[in-house]
Amino acid sequence: MKPNIEIARRYLQKSLDQGKNQKERNKLGQFTTPYELALQILEYIDHTFGLNSRMPLLEPAVGTGVFFSALKEILPKDAKGMGYEIDPYYYNPSKALWEGCNFEYRLGDFLSISPCQKFPLLVSNPPYVRYQHISKEVKQELQNLVKKEFGICLSGLAGLYSYFILLGQRWLTSNGIGCWLVPSEFLDVNYGKAIKEFLTTQVSIKSIHKFDYSDIQFEDALVSSCILIYENAIPTGEEKVVFTRGKSLNEPCEKVERLLKELDFNDKWSSYFENKLQKKGGKKIRDYFYVKRGIVTGDNDFFILTPSTIKEFKIPKEFVTPLLPRPYFLPQNIVEENKGLPIVDREEFLFTCNINKETLKLYYPSLLDYIAYGESKGAHESYICSHRKPWYACEQRSPSPIVVPYMNRADSNRGGFRFILNMSKALTTNVYLLMYPKEEYEQILKDKEVLKEVWRRLNSLSQEELLKQGRVYGGGLGKIEPGELLDLSADILTDLLEPHKYNPQLYLFS
């Protein structure tokens, strides 16, 4: 081994990364694996399976060769392997760095290459390329290949790393070990079901380690990570799968073992990292509420008005509706009202009008000036606005009594996810999820005290429960979609609402 080759590799990595701007690296998903993490992973594999000279390493997205460098630390004389790199910018200098080290560098797209040989060990941090950056043609080709190989339909929302996990199996020997450092989002999101189906039917999962939400493994990617390890063997269902979490793979803060047959690819697997599985059954939010996204305007700069804009353009009050400000500007969890208007520090209003220009010219000529102003800024050309008639007419909504910011950071001064009681007539944009009572509970929830008690109980739910139901990205950034909120347990509301489902008048005598 060349003297100080890891030092040279780190210097090369830093130099190459600095030579590309963030946008270029994001497009190709080039996020560098820290050497300390790579070594931690190889040490775990060595401790669990035993590394030796008969286990050459395959790196499907090799970069500068950090995993091979870690392997050289464990097997100084016996390490050997092969790596694929799609980007000549990284390939050429890295190939030169590893000359004479029994590591073969190859230039090419790993996903488009048929396996030329089988490997007993595959370790990779595949490119974190979001689905939006995968061309339609490439996506279709990869989906067809996954369908042909495994009979699994992978969603078009899946990131590029998903294809690496599945198609990498083709390169493994029988009983070969595959190890992937990937975003942990696949454990819970809908497109992850296909990956979990593969893991429970096509290979034998050995372990999954999930890093703490606040422990971001990559300096330049805001994404929480996990380490997935499987053996290339058809499972029987009796295998033990180890779920661990914490800052260290080798010294986890929690460890849970489950039988493979207990794993359901339709479940959110984040619950498997706890000693108690999430309780099945029971009441859900969907039993009591409908959940919808807030209004999508198509151009917030045009449709969200300040009092000064209303005054400047003399916009008639018939075309403005009070609006709750974005969650960042709404510190309180209860919005009181004054004649229907929300009592907030930041006043905002929604502009909408469904009257054609010819009629406006007759009855509201001043309004045409504001619409013309929007067109001069290109508001009418946005995808959403261009598909509306007229383009300046937003969808109709009624105020929601309880709203939920769909994104929150657990360590913010807002305290993470929260339920906001909206006592006003204000609407919201799509930065909120809106909870509307189902018909059979509308009457009982018109009682302000009952509504407040529902709101209090919802806010008593722990952040952990809410984060489990949604999904979490690096740094504790949580996100919850309408379907995920609908599936949140609502057992805490049962005794309050269930007795009045069919006879809300009972409340008067309870």
Coordinates of C-alpha atoms in Angstrom, one line a residue, residues 298-305 309 312-313 315 351 357 366-382 385-386 388 391-392:
G298 CA -49.8 28.9 -8.3
D299 CA -48.0 32.1 -7.5
N300 CA -47.9 33.2 -3.9
D301 CA -46.3 36.6 -4.7
F302 CA -49.4 37.5 -6.7
F303 CA -52.2 35.8 -4.7
I304 CA -51.0 36.5 -1.1
L305 CA -51.8 40.2 -0.4
T309 CA -51.0 46.0 -1.6
E312 CA -52.3 50.4 -3.4
F313 CA -54.3 48.6 -6.1
I315 CA -58.7 45.8 -4.5
F351 CA -56.8 37.2 -3.6
K357 CA -62.2 40.3 -17.7
S366 CA -59.7 48.9 -11.0
L367 CA -59.2 45.2 -10.4
L368 CA -58.0 44.8 -14.0
D369 CA -54.9 46.8 -13.0
Y370 CA -53.9 44.2 -10.4
I371 CA -54.5 41.3 -12.8
A372 CA -52.4 43.1 -15.5
Y373 CA -49.7 43.6 -12.9
G374 CA -49.7 39.9 -12.2
E375 CA -49.5 39.1 -15.9
S376 CA -46.6 41.5 -16.3
K377 CA -44.8 39.4 -13.7
G378 CA -45.6 36.1 -15.5
A379 CA -48.0 34.8 -12.8
H380 CA -50.5 33.6 -15.4
E381 CA -47.8 31.4 -17.0
S382 CA -47.2 29.1 -14.0
C385 CA -52.5 29.2 -13.1
S386 CA -52.3 28.4 -16.8
R388 CA -57.3 27.5 -14.6
W391 CA -56.1 32.0 -14.3
Y392 CA -56.6 34.3 -11.3

